[in-house]
Coordinates of C-alpha atoms in Angstrom, one line a residue:
Chain A
M4 CA -2.7 27.3 -26.1
R5 CA -4.7 29.8 -24.1
T6 CA -7.9 27.9 -24.8
L7 CA -6.2 24.7 -23.8
R8 CA -5.0 26.2 -20.6
R9 CA -8.5 27.4 -19.8
L10 CA -9.8 23.9 -20.5
A11 CA -7.2 22.4 -18.3
G12 CA -8.2 24.7 -15.5
A13 CA -11.8 23.8 -15.8
V14 CA -11.0 20.0 -15.8
E15 CA -8.8 20.4 -12.8
R16 CA -11.5 22.3 -10.9
L17 CA -14.0 19.6 -11.7
N18 CA -11.8 16.8 -10.5
Q19 CA -10.6 18.7 -7.5
G20 CA -14.3 19.2 -6.5
L21 CA -15.0 15.6 -7.1
G22 CA -12.1 14.6 -4.8
G23 CA -13.6 16.8 -2.1
V24 CA -16.9 14.9 -2.3
L25 CA -15.4 11.4 -2.6
R26 CA -13.5 11.6 0.6
W27 CA -16.8 11.7 2.5
L28 CA -17.9 8.6 0.6
A29 CA -14.8 6.9 2.2
L30 CA -16.2 7.8 5.6
L31 CA -19.6 6.6 4.6
M32 CA -18.1 3.3 3.3
V33 CA -16.4 2.8 6.7
L34 CA -19.6 3.3 8.6
M35 CA -21.6 1.1 6.2
G36 CA -18.9 -1.6 6.5
A37 CA -19.1 -1.5 10.2
Y38 CA -22.9 -1.7 10.1
N39 CA -22.9 -4.6 7.7
A40 CA -20.4 -6.5 10.0
L41 CA -22.6 -5.9 13.1
A42 CA -25.7 -6.7 11.2
R43 CA -24.4 -10.1 10.0
Y44 CA -23.4 -10.9 13.6
L45 CA -26.6 -9.7 15.2
T46 CA -28.8 -11.4 12.5
R47 CA -27.4 -14.8 13.6
Y48 CA -28.5 -14.2 17.2
A49 CA -31.6 -12.0 16.9
G50 CA -33.3 -14.0 14.2
V51 CA -34.4 -10.9 12.5
S52 CA -32.6 -10.1 9.3
L53 CA -30.9 -6.7 9.7
S54 CA -28.6 -7.2 6.8
S55 CA -29.4 -7.4 3.1
N56 CA -27.7 -8.0 -0.2
A57 CA -28.5 -4.4 -1.1
L58 CA -26.6 -3.1 1.9
N59 CA -23.7 -5.5 1.3
E60 CA -23.5 -4.4 -2.3
A61 CA -23.8 -0.7 -1.5
Q62 CA -20.5 -1.1 0.4
W63 CA -18.5 -2.1 -2.7
Y64 CA -20.5 0.3 -4.9
L65 CA -19.1 3.1 -2.7
F66 CA -15.6 1.5 -2.9
S67 CA -16.0 1.5 -6.7
L68 CA -17.3 5.1 -6.9
I69 CA -14.3 6.2 -4.9
F70 CA -11.6 4.8 -7.1
L71 CA -13.5 5.1 -10.4
L72 CA -14.5 8.7 -10.0
G73 CA -11.3 9.5 -8.1
A74 CA -8.8 8.2 -10.6
A75 CA -8.6 11.6 -12.4
Y76 CA -8.4 13.4 -9.1
G77 CA -5.6 11.1 -8.1
L78 CA -3.8 12.1 -11.3
K79 CA -4.2 15.7 -10.5
V80 CA -2.9 15.6 -7.0
D81 CA -0.2 13.1 -8.0
A82 CA -1.5 10.3 -5.8
H83 CA -0.7 7.6 -8.4
V84 CA 2.5 6.0 -7.2
R85 CA 5.7 6.7 -9.1
V86 CA 9.1 5.1 -8.9
D87 CA 11.1 8.2 -8.5
V88 CA 14.7 6.9 -8.2
V89 CA 15.5 8.7 -11.5
Y90 CA 12.5 11.1 -11.8
G91 CA 13.3 12.6 -8.4
R92 CA 16.7 13.7 -9.6
L93 CA 15.7 15.2 -12.9
S94 CA 15.2 18.9 -13.7
E95 CA 11.7 20.4 -13.8
R96 CA 12.0 20.5 -17.6
A97 CA 13.0 16.8 -17.9
R98 CA 10.1 15.8 -15.6
G99 CA 7.8 17.8 -17.9
W100 CA 9.0 15.7 -20.8
I101 CA 8.4 12.4 -19.0
D102 CA 5.0 13.5 -18.0
L103 CA 4.1 14.8 -21.4
L104 CA 5.3 11.6 -23.2
G105 CA 3.9 9.3 -20.6
T106 CA 0.5 11.0 -20.9
V107 CA 0.4 11.1 -24.7
L108 CA 1.8 7.6 -25.2
F109 CA 0.5 5.6 -22.2
L110 CA -2.3 7.3 -20.4
I111 CA -4.4 8.8 -23.2
P112 CA -4.3 5.7 -25.4
F113 CA -5.1 3.5 -22.4
T114 CA -8.2 5.6 -21.5
V115 CA -9.3 5.5 -25.2
V116 CA -8.9 1.7 -25.4
M117 CA -10.8 1.3 -22.1
L118 CA -13.6 3.5 -23.3
W119 CA -13.7 1.5 -26.5
V120 CA -13.8 -2.0 -25.0
S121 CA -16.1 -1.0 -22.1
Y122 CA -18.7 0.7 -24.1
P123 CA -20.3 -2.5 -25.6
T124 CA -20.4 -4.2 -22.1
V125 CA -22.0 -1.1 -20.5
R126 CA -24.5 -0.7 -23.4
N127 CA -25.6 -4.4 -23.0
S128 CA -25.9 -4.0 -19.3
W129 CA -27.9 -0.8 -19.7
G130 CA -30.0 -2.3 -22.5
V131 CA -31.3 -5.2 -20.3
R132 CA -31.3 -3.1 -17.1
E133 CA -29.0 -5.6 -15.6
V134 CA -29.5 -6.3 -11.8
S135 CA -27.5 -8.2 -9.2
P136 CA -27.9 -12.0 -9.5
D137 CA -28.5 -12.1 -5.8
P138 CA -32.0 -11.7 -4.4
G139 CA -32.7 -8.1 -3.2
G140 CA -29.4 -6.9 -4.8
L141 CA -28.9 -3.6 -6.5
P142 CA -29.2 -2.7 -10.2
R143 CA -25.8 -3.3 -11.9
Y144 CA -26.1 -1.1 -15.0
P145 CA -25.5 2.3 -13.3
I146 CA -22.3 1.2 -11.5
K147 CA -21.0 -0.3 -14.8
A148 CA -21.7 2.9 -16.5
V149 CA -19.4 4.6 -14.0
I150 CA -16.5 2.7 -15.6
L151 CA -17.1 4.9 -18.7
V152 CA -17.3 8.1 -16.7
S153 CA -14.1 7.1 -14.9
F154 CA -12.1 6.8 -18.1
A155 CA -13.7 9.8 -19.7
L156 CA -12.6 11.9 -16.6
L157 CA -9.2 10.3 -16.8
L158 CA -8.9 11.2 -20.5
L159 CA -9.8 14.8 -19.8
Q160 CA -7.4 15.1 -16.8
G161 CA -4.8 13.5 -19.0
I162 CA -5.2 16.3 -21.6
A163 CA -4.9 18.8 -18.8
Q164 CA -1.7 17.1 -17.5
A165 CA -0.3 17.3 -21.0
V166 CA -1.0 21.0 -21.2
R167 CA 0.6 21.6 -17.8
A168 CA 3.6 19.5 -18.8
L169 CA 4.1 21.6 -22.0
D170 CA 4.1 24.7 -19.8
R171 CA 6.7 23.2 -17.5
I172 CA 8.9 22.3 -20.5
A173 CA 8.6 25.8 -21.7
G174 CA 9.6 27.0 -18.2
R175 CA 6.3 28.6 -17.4
G176 CA 6.0 26.8 -14.1
A177 CA 3.3 24.4 -13.1
G178 CA 0.6 27.1 -12.7
E179 CA -1.9 27.1 -10.0
G180 CA -2.5 23.8 -8.3
G181 CA -0.1 21.9 -10.7
A182 CA 0.9 18.4 -9.8
A183 CA 4.6 19.3 -9.4
A184 CA 3.9 21.8 -6.6
E185 CA 1.7 19.4 -4.7
R186 CA 4.3 16.6 -5.1
S187 CA 7.1 18.6 -3.5
A188 CA 4.8 19.5 -0.7
G189 CA 3.6 15.9 -0.3
T190 CA 6.8 13.9 -0.1
A191 CA 9.3 15.8 1.9
A192 CA 10.8 12.7 3.4
G193 CA 13.2 10.9 1.2
P194 CA 13.0 9.8 -2.4
G195 CA 10.3 7.3 -1.6
V196 CA 7.0 7.4 -3.3
G197 CA 3.9 9.4 -2.5
G198 CA 1.9 6.5 -1.2
H199 CA 4.6 4.2 0.0
L200 CA 3.4 1.7 2.5
Chain B
M9 CA 8.6 -20.7 -28.1
N10 CA 6.8 -17.5 -28.6
G11 CA 6.8 -16.7 -24.9
A12 CA 10.6 -17.0 -24.6
V13 CA 11.0 -14.0 -26.9
W14 CA 8.1 -11.8 -26.0
G15 CA 8.1 -12.6 -22.3
P16 CA 11.5 -11.1 -21.5
L17 CA 11.0 -8.2 -24.0
M18 CA 7.8 -7.2 -22.4
F19 CA 9.1 -7.7 -18.8
L20 CA 12.1 -5.5 -19.4
G21 CA 10.0 -3.0 -21.3
A22 CA 7.7 -2.6 -18.4
L23 CA 10.6 -2.2 -15.9
A24 CA 12.2 0.4 -18.2
F25 CA 8.9 2.4 -18.5
I26 CA 8.3 2.2 -14.7
F27 CA 11.7 3.6 -14.0
T28 CA 11.0 6.7 -16.1
G29 CA 9.0 7.8 -13.1
Y30 CA 5.7 8.1 -14.9
P31 CA 2.8 6.8 -12.6
V32 CA 3.3 3.0 -12.5
A33 CA -0.3 2.2 -13.1
F34 CA -0.3 3.9 -16.5
A35 CA 3.2 3.0 -17.4
L36 CA 2.1 -0.7 -17.1
A37 CA -1.1 -0.1 -19.0
G38 CA 0.8 1.6 -21.7
T39 CA 3.3 -1.2 -21.9
A40 CA 0.4 -3.6 -22.2
L41 CA -1.0 -1.7 -25.2
L42 CA 2.3 -1.3 -26.9
F43 CA 3.1 -5.0 -26.7
A44 CA -0.5 -5.9 -27.6
L45 CA 0.0 -3.9 -30.8
L46 CA 3.5 -5.2 -31.5
G47 CA 2.4 -8.8 -30.8
S48 CA -0.6 -8.5 -33.0
L49 CA 1.4 -7.0 -35.9
A50 CA 3.8 -10.0 -35.5
G51 CA 0.8 -12.4 -35.5
H52 CA 1.4 -13.6 -31.9
F53 CA -1.4 -11.7 -30.1
D54 CA -5.1 -11.5 -30.7
L55 CA -6.4 -8.0 -29.9
I56 CA -9.8 -9.5 -29.0
L57 CA -8.2 -10.5 -25.7
L58 CA -8.3 -6.8 -24.7
T59 CA -12.1 -7.0 -24.5
A60 CA -11.6 -9.0 -21.3
L61 CA -10.5 -5.7 -19.6
P62 CA -14.0 -4.4 -18.6
E63 CA -14.9 -7.7 -16.9
R64 CA -11.5 -7.7 -15.1
T65 CA -12.2 -4.1 -13.9
F66 CA -15.6 -5.1 -12.7
G67 CA -14.0 -8.0 -10.8
T68 CA -11.8 -5.5 -9.0
M69 CA -14.8 -3.4 -8.2
S70 CA -16.6 -6.2 -6.5
N71 CA -13.5 -7.7 -4.8
Y72 CA -14.5 -8.2 -1.2
T73 CA -10.9 -8.9 0.1
L74 CA -9.6 -5.6 -1.3
L75 CA -12.2 -3.7 0.7
A76 CA -10.2 -4.4 3.8
V77 CA -7.4 -2.2 2.5
P78 CA -9.2 1.2 2.8
F79 CA -10.7 0.1 6.2
F80 CA -7.3 -0.6 7.8
I81 CA -5.8 2.5 6.3
Y82 CA -8.7 4.5 7.7
M83 CA -8.2 2.9 11.2
G84 CA -4.5 3.6 11.1
T85 CA -4.8 7.2 9.9
V86 CA -7.4 8.0 12.6
L87 CA -5.1 6.6 15.3
E88 CA -2.3 8.7 13.9
K89 CA -4.0 12.0 13.2
S90 CA -5.9 12.0 16.5
R91 CA -2.5 11.7 18.2
L92 CA -3.6 8.5 19.9
A93 CA -0.6 6.7 18.3
E94 CA 1.7 9.4 19.6
E95 CA 0.4 9.2 23.1
L96 CA 0.7 5.4 23.0
L97 CA 4.3 5.7 22.0
E98 CA 5.1 8.3 24.7
T99 CA 3.4 6.3 27.4
I100 CA 5.1 3.0 26.6
G101 CA 8.4 5.0 26.5
L102 CA 7.8 6.3 30.1
L103 CA 6.7 2.9 31.3
F104 CA 9.7 0.9 29.9
G105 CA 12.2 3.7 30.0
R106 CA 13.0 3.2 33.7
F107 CA 15.0 0.1 32.7
R108 CA 18.2 -0.2 30.8
G109 CA 17.3 -0.8 27.2
G110 CA 13.7 0.0 28.0
L111 CA 13.3 2.9 25.6
A112 CA 14.4 0.7 22.7
L113 CA 12.1 -2.2 23.9
G114 CA 9.3 0.3 24.0
V115 CA 10.0 1.3 20.4
I116 CA 10.0 -2.3 19.3
L117 CA 6.8 -3.0 21.1
V118 CA 5.1 0.1 19.6
G119 CA 6.5 -0.7 16.2
A120 CA 4.8 -4.1 16.4
L121 CA 1.6 -2.6 17.7
L122 CA 1.4 0.5 15.4
A123 CA 2.3 -1.9 12.7
A124 CA -0.8 -3.8 13.7
A125 CA -2.7 -0.6 13.6
T126 CA -1.4 0.9 10.4
G127 CA 0.9 -1.4 8.4
V128 CA 2.3 1.8 6.9
V129 CA 6.1 1.9 7.1
G130 CA 6.4 5.6 6.4
A131 CA 3.9 6.5 9.2
S132 CA 5.4 4.5 12.0
V133 CA 9.0 5.3 11.2
T134 CA 8.2 9.0 10.9
A135 CA 6.2 9.0 14.2
M136 CA 8.9 7.1 16.1
G137 CA 11.7 9.1 14.6
L138 CA 10.0 12.3 15.7
I139 CA 9.0 11.2 19.2
S140 CA 11.3 8.5 20.4
L141 CA 14.5 9.4 18.7
P142 CA 15.0 12.7 20.5
V143 CA 14.3 11.1 23.9
M144 CA 16.7 8.3 23.3
L145 CA 19.5 10.6 22.1
R146 CA 19.0 13.0 25.0
N147 CA 19.3 10.1 27.4
G148 CA 22.6 9.1 26.0
Y149 CA 21.6 6.2 23.7
R150 CA 24.3 5.3 21.2
S151 CA 22.9 6.8 18.1
E152 CA 23.4 3.7 15.9
V153 CA 21.3 1.6 18.4
A154 CA 18.5 4.2 18.5
L155 CA 18.4 4.6 14.8
G156 CA 18.6 0.9 14.0
T157 CA 15.9 0.1 16.5
I158 CA 13.5 2.7 15.0
S159 CA 14.1 1.8 11.4
A160 CA 13.7 -1.9 12.1
A161 CA 10.7 -1.6 14.4
G162 CA 9.0 0.6 11.7
T163 CA 9.1 -2.3 9.2
L164 CA 7.4 -4.8 11.6
G165 CA 4.1 -3.6 10.2
Q166 CA 4.8 -5.3 6.9
I167 CA 4.7 -8.7 8.5
I168 CA 2.5 -8.4 11.6
P169 CA -1.2 -8.7 10.9
P170 CA -3.3 -6.9 9.9
S171 CA -0.6 -5.8 7.5
I172 CA -1.9 -4.4 4.3
V173 CA 0.9 -6.2 2.5
L174 CA -0.6 -9.5 3.7
I175 CA -4.1 -8.5 2.5
V176 CA -2.9 -7.7 -1.0
L177 CA -0.7 -10.8 -1.1
G178 CA -3.6 -13.0 0.0
D179 CA -5.7 -11.5 -2.8
Q180 CA -3.0 -12.0 -5.4
L181 CA -2.0 -15.5 -4.3
G182 CA -5.6 -16.6 -4.1
V183 CA -5.4 -17.7 -0.5
S184 CA -7.5 -16.7 2.5
V185 CA -6.3 -13.5 4.3
G186 CA -7.1 -15.1 7.6
D187 CA -4.8 -18.0 6.9
L188 CA -2.0 -15.6 5.9
F189 CA -2.5 -13.6 9.0
R190 CA -2.3 -16.7 11.2
A191 CA 0.9 -17.9 9.5
A192 CA 2.5 -14.5 9.6
L193 CA 2.0 -14.3 13.4
I194 CA 4.9 -16.9 13.8
P195 CA 7.7 -14.9 12.0
G196 CA 6.2 -11.6 13.2
L197 CA 6.5 -12.7 16.9
A198 CA 9.9 -14.3 16.2
L199 CA 11.2 -11.1 14.8
T200 CA 9.8 -9.0 17.6
G201 CA 11.3 -11.4 20.1
A202 CA 14.7 -11.5 18.4
Y203 CA 14.9 -7.7 18.2
A204 CA 14.0 -7.5 21.9
A205 CA 16.6 -10.2 22.7
Y206 CA 19.3 -8.2 20.9
I207 CA 18.5 -5.1 22.9
L208 CA 18.5 -7.0 26.2
G209 CA 21.8 -8.5 25.2
L210 CA 23.2 -5.0 24.6
A211 CA 21.8 -3.9 28.0
A212 CA 23.8 -6.7 29.6
V213 CA 27.0 -6.3 27.6
R214 CA 27.1 -2.6 26.7
P215 CA 25.0 -0.9 29.4
G216 CA 26.3 2.5 28.4
W217 CA 24.8 2.2 24.9
V218 CA 21.2 1.8 26.1
P219 CA 20.8 3.7 29.4
A220 CA 17.6 4.1 31.4
L221 CA 15.7 7.4 31.6
S222 CA 17.3 9.9 33.9
K223 CA 15.9 10.2 37.4
E224 CA 14.4 13.6 36.8
M225 CA 12.4 12.4 33.8
R226 CA 11.2 9.3 35.7
D227 CA 10.1 11.4 38.7
A228 CA 8.4 14.0 36.5
A229 CA 6.4 11.3 34.9
R230 CA 5.6 9.3 38.0
G231 CA 2.4 10.9 39.1
E232 CA 0.8 10.8 35.7
L233 CA 2.0 7.4 34.6
L234 CA -0.8 5.3 35.9
K235 CA -3.3 7.6 34.4
R236 CA -1.6 7.6 31.1
V237 CA -1.3 3.8 31.0
A238 CA -5.0 3.5 31.7
F239 CA -6.2 6.2 29.3
S240 CA -3.5 6.4 26.5
M241 CA -2.0 2.9 26.4
M242 CA -4.8 0.5 27.2
P243 CA -7.5 1.7 24.8
P244 CA -5.6 1.4 21.5
L245 CA -4.1 -1.8 22.7
I246 CA -7.5 -3.3 23.4
L247 CA -8.8 -2.1 20.1
I248 CA -6.0 -3.9 18.3
V249 CA -6.4 -7.1 20.3
V250 CA -10.1 -7.1 19.6
V251 CA -9.7 -6.5 15.9
L252 CA -7.0 -9.2 15.5
G253 CA -8.8 -11.6 17.9
S254 CA -12.0 -11.4 15.9
I255 CA -10.2 -12.4 12.7
F256 CA -8.2 -15.2 14.3
A257 CA -11.3 -16.5 16.1
G258 CA -13.1 -16.6 12.8
V259 CA -15.8 -14.3 14.2
A260 CA -15.2 -11.6 11.6
T261 CA -13.7 -11.5 8.1
P262 CA -10.6 -9.2 7.8
T263 CA -12.9 -6.8 5.9
E264 CA -15.5 -6.7 8.7
A265 CA -12.8 -6.4 11.3
G266 CA -11.2 -3.5 9.4
A267 CA -14.5 -1.6 9.2
L268 CA -15.2 -2.2 12.9
G269 CA -11.6 -1.3 13.8
A270 CA -12.0 2.0 11.9
V271 CA -15.1 2.9 13.7
G272 CA -13.5 1.8 17.0
A273 CA -10.6 4.1 16.3
M274 CA -13.0 7.0 15.8
A275 CA -14.7 6.1 19.0
L276 CA -11.4 6.2 20.9
A277 CA -10.5 9.5 19.3
A278 CA -13.9 10.9 20.3
A279 CA -13.4 9.7 23.9
N280 CA -9.9 11.3 23.8
R281 CA -11.6 14.5 22.6
T282 CA -9.3 14.6 19.6
L283 CA -11.8 13.6 16.9
G284 CA -12.3 16.9 15.1
M285 CA -13.6 17.5 11.6
D286 CA -10.0 18.0 10.5
V287 CA -9.0 14.5 11.7
L288 CA -12.1 13.0 10.0
R289 CA -11.3 14.9 6.8
E290 CA -7.6 14.1 6.7
A291 CA -8.2 10.4 7.4
A292 CA -10.9 10.2 4.7
E293 CA -8.6 12.1 2.3
D294 CA -5.6 9.8 2.9
T295 CA -7.8 6.7 2.6
T296 CA -9.3 8.0 -0.6
R297 CA -5.9 8.7 -2.2
L298 CA -4.4 5.4 -1.2
T299 CA -7.5 3.5 -2.4
I300 CA -7.3 5.2 -5.8
M301 CA -3.6 4.5 -6.0
V302 CA -3.8 0.9 -5.1
V303 CA -6.8 0.0 -7.2
F304 CA -5.5 1.8 -10.3
L305 CA -2.2 0.1 -9.9
L306 CA -4.1 -3.2 -9.9
I307 CA -6.0 -2.2 -13.0
G308 CA -2.8 -1.3 -14.8
S309 CA -1.2 -4.5 -13.7
T310 CA -4.2 -6.5 -14.8
A311 CA -3.8 -5.0 -18.3
F312 CA -0.1 -5.9 -18.2
A313 CA -0.8 -9.5 -17.0
L314 CA -3.5 -10.0 -19.7
V315 CA -1.2 -9.1 -22.6
F316 CA 1.8 -10.9 -20.9
R317 CA -0.2 -14.1 -20.7
G318 CA -1.5 -13.6 -24.2
L319 CA 2.1 -13.6 -25.4
D320 CA 2.8 -16.7 -23.3
G321 CA 5.1 -14.8 -21.0
D322 CA 3.7 -16.6 -18.0
I323 CA 4.8 -19.9 -19.5
W324 CA 8.3 -18.5 -20.0
I325 CA 8.4 -17.4 -16.4
A326 CA 7.1 -20.8 -15.1
D327 CA 9.6 -22.7 -17.3
L328 CA 12.4 -20.5 -16.1
L329 CA 11.6 -20.8 -12.5
T330 CA 10.7 -24.5 -12.3
G331 CA 13.8 -25.4 -14.3
L332 CA 16.3 -23.9 -11.8
P333 CA 18.8 -26.2 -10.2
G334 CA 17.8 -27.1 -6.6
G335 CA 14.1 -27.4 -7.3
W336 CA 11.9 -25.6 -4.8
L337 CA 14.9 -24.2 -3.0
G338 CA 16.4 -22.8 -6.2
F339 CA 13.0 -21.3 -7.0
L340 CA 12.7 -19.6 -3.6
L341 CA 16.3 -18.3 -3.6
A342 CA 15.9 -16.8 -7.1
V343 CA 12.5 -15.3 -6.2
N344 CA 13.9 -13.9 -3.0
L345 CA 16.8 -12.3 -4.7
L346 CA 14.6 -10.8 -7.4
V347 CA 12.1 -9.4 -4.9
F348 CA 14.8 -8.2 -2.5
V349 CA 16.5 -6.1 -5.2
L350 CA 13.2 -4.9 -6.7
G351 CA 12.1 -3.9 -3.1
F352 CA 14.8 -1.2 -3.1
F353 CA 13.2 0.6 -5.9
I354 CA 9.6 -0.2 -6.2
D355 CA 6.8 -0.4 -3.8
F356 CA 5.5 -3.7 -2.5
F357 CA 2.2 -3.0 -4.3
E358 CA 3.9 -3.1 -7.6
I359 CA 5.7 -6.3 -6.7
A360 CA 2.5 -7.9 -5.4
F361 CA 0.5 -7.0 -8.5
I362 CA 3.2 -7.6 -11.2
I363 CA 5.5 -10.4 -9.9
V364 CA 3.4 -12.4 -7.4
P365 CA 0.7 -13.6 -9.9
L366 CA 3.5 -15.0 -12.0
L367 CA 4.8 -17.1 -9.1
V368 CA 1.7 -18.9 -8.3
L369 CA 1.8 -21.5 -11.1
P370 CA 5.5 -22.5 -10.7
A371 CA 5.1 -22.6 -6.9
R372 CA 2.3 -25.0 -7.2
Q373 CA 4.2 -27.1 -9.7
L374 CA 7.0 -27.4 -7.2
G375 CA 4.6 -28.3 -4.4
L376 CA 5.0 -25.1 -2.4
D377 CA 2.1 -23.9 -0.2
P378 CA 1.0 -20.4 -1.5
V379 CA 0.4 -19.3 2.1
W380 CA 4.1 -19.8 3.0
L381 CA 5.2 -18.4 -0.3
G382 CA 3.4 -15.2 0.8
I383 CA 5.1 -15.2 4.2
V384 CA 8.5 -15.6 2.6
L385 CA 7.8 -12.7 0.3
A386 CA 6.5 -10.5 3.1
V387 CA 9.6 -11.1 5.3
N388 CA 11.8 -10.7 2.3
L389 CA 10.3 -7.3 1.4
Q390 CA 10.4 -6.2 5.0
T391 CA 14.2 -7.0 5.0
S392 CA 14.6 -5.1 1.7
F393 CA 13.0 -2.0 3.2
L394 CA 15.6 -2.0 6.0
T395 CA 18.7 -2.6 3.9
P396 CA 21.1 0.2 3.0
P397 CA 21.5 2.2 0.9
F398 CA 18.0 2.0 -0.7
G399 CA 15.7 0.7 2.1
F400 CA 12.6 2.9 2.3
S401 CA 12.5 2.8 6.1
L402 CA 16.0 4.3 6.2
F403 CA 14.9 7.1 3.9
Y404 CA 11.9 7.9 6.0
L405 CA 14.1 8.0 9.1
R406 CA 16.7 10.2 7.4
G407 CA 13.9 12.6 6.7
V408 CA 13.2 13.1 10.4
T409 CA 16.7 12.7 11.9
P410 CA 18.7 15.8 12.9
D411 CA 21.3 16.9 10.3
H412 CA 24.2 16.3 12.6
V413 CA 23.5 12.6 12.7
P414 CA 25.4 11.2 9.7
T415 CA 23.5 8.9 7.3
T416 CA 26.2 6.2 7.8
S417 CA 25.0 6.0 11.4
I418 CA 21.6 5.1 10.2
Y419 CA 23.1 2.4 7.9
R420 CA 25.4 1.0 10.6
G421 CA 22.5 0.9 13.0
A422 CA 20.4 -1.3 10.6
V423 CA 23.1 -3.9 10.3
P424 CA 22.4 -6.1 13.4
F425 CA 18.7 -6.0 12.6
I426 CA 19.4 -7.1 9.0
A427 CA 21.4 -10.1 10.5
I428 CA 18.3 -11.0 12.5
Q429 CA 16.1 -10.6 9.4
V430 CA 18.3 -13.0 7.4
L431 CA 18.2 -15.6 10.1
V432 CA 14.4 -15.4 10.3
L433 CA 14.1 -15.3 6.5
A434 CA 16.1 -18.5 6.3
A435 CA 13.9 -20.1 8.9
V436 CA 10.8 -19.1 7.0
V437 CA 12.2 -20.5 3.7
W438 CA 12.7 -23.8 5.5
M439 CA 9.2 -23.7 6.9
A440 CA 7.9 -23.1 3.4
R441 CA 9.5 -26.3 2.1
P442 CA 7.1 -28.7 0.3
A443 CA 5.4 -31.2 2.6

């Protein structure tokens, strides 16, 4: 258990760090989106091509990096939306059970299946060094490989969540930076959901 | 009749797992795997279908429409964190507050505008509850009227473009977001107008319920007012008009307009000297978290939909919904009821990703225009968020309302606005009728 807890801590630090980097990619994506919008407009009038398929694709590559690499970070900070009509009223221990069972029965099998079914696709893409079908587009194989990285990180964070959930069931608290602590800080208003729009 | 057994089982299974409170994205994905396994053991499902998942994931990654979501969230959070939204609210309050009912009208107007800027129920209700509610109560507003106005105005963002609800609905219904925005303008303006008419009616019939600002407050603000209108009110207003105008004029796609709007919001914040590193970081962080949440919800829902279709669940739903008495009207009534009740408990994203794709086929069979189906759903959800005892808007308002104000006041305040909603919803259902 002690080794597991240490592993959980390491995974959490990794994903937390990743989250800190990804948010700046969001800013970069906004700036790039605005540049692309202006470039398309100006190109029409200036006659000089300021825009390119590479730049347009870079925009959604950034979008993909944010959610693929951020999925595990989202799990750690409890950003993935929950329906907490029931969950919000349960004891810490009962919540621990739901998180443990959900992680073991839903999350971990899903990440394993996704890794399993994605691997052949990514390997093929990598094998032929797949590039964008559009002229001047970006190589496709690296961004497809990120799908594997995403679910691998999610699998690791899932294991960490299970360890933390076990601790909560045993009444040892969420530990440093546990999801439960962040949740109670995050949604003070009402039983709504973290990211309710 | 394979779907008639597996469809309902899987649908109820998914609902049950979602209600455990485990993150919805993974509860859905887990349900998908469970039923893929059960279905294949029973010989009704071919596991090879699961190999479509990477391609679907890749489709989400390169989805140009969805890119608009983080852009508009970024724009809204910058306006909020840099306090531009707050100043807009205060200025409009001072400007309108000199008239009877004016404070409430200001809230409705800002709700519609902030809406346009953020589309986030929680954010606008919280902001207005913190800033406008104390002013209204101090001025002797009847608390029900003040509370009802704020919770209703806070939901306007769901329907008034560039609502994120509409972007996601457009993606799921397979229609152009621009078309959806244009169509949504009609009920959006109708609702805003009807809310305003209700307040003006109160000002005439029950002047004591919606008094004007006291003379001291008006005098104190007089010197500054012009300056505030010029510097706090006009710039965000112009930004919103430009962003929406460029979409409606067809100059920019919603995605492009969102990106430009986000940069415009940063420019306004910089001009206002409130664009610190903290604002940039918080806006980027909120955007990152929401993007992760929305996209993974979509990935989980995609897994659910794939298996659900593999088990012919979609055929079950289509048969069920097209076989209702009353044809298109029966279909819309049933769908409205389902979405309204689900809207109490689950977020519109879940509804959009799980329920809406299942409605497209039956709606087409009944001759309904998917654009208007989207508008009906958006108005319906907005009503659901306002309805006691579960409406999300009411919960957010409760969170920022002083303890001495009873929750029943919040509920009672919402009632007249719900009546308006029902009328507009009925009108929208009628507009959605097959040609």
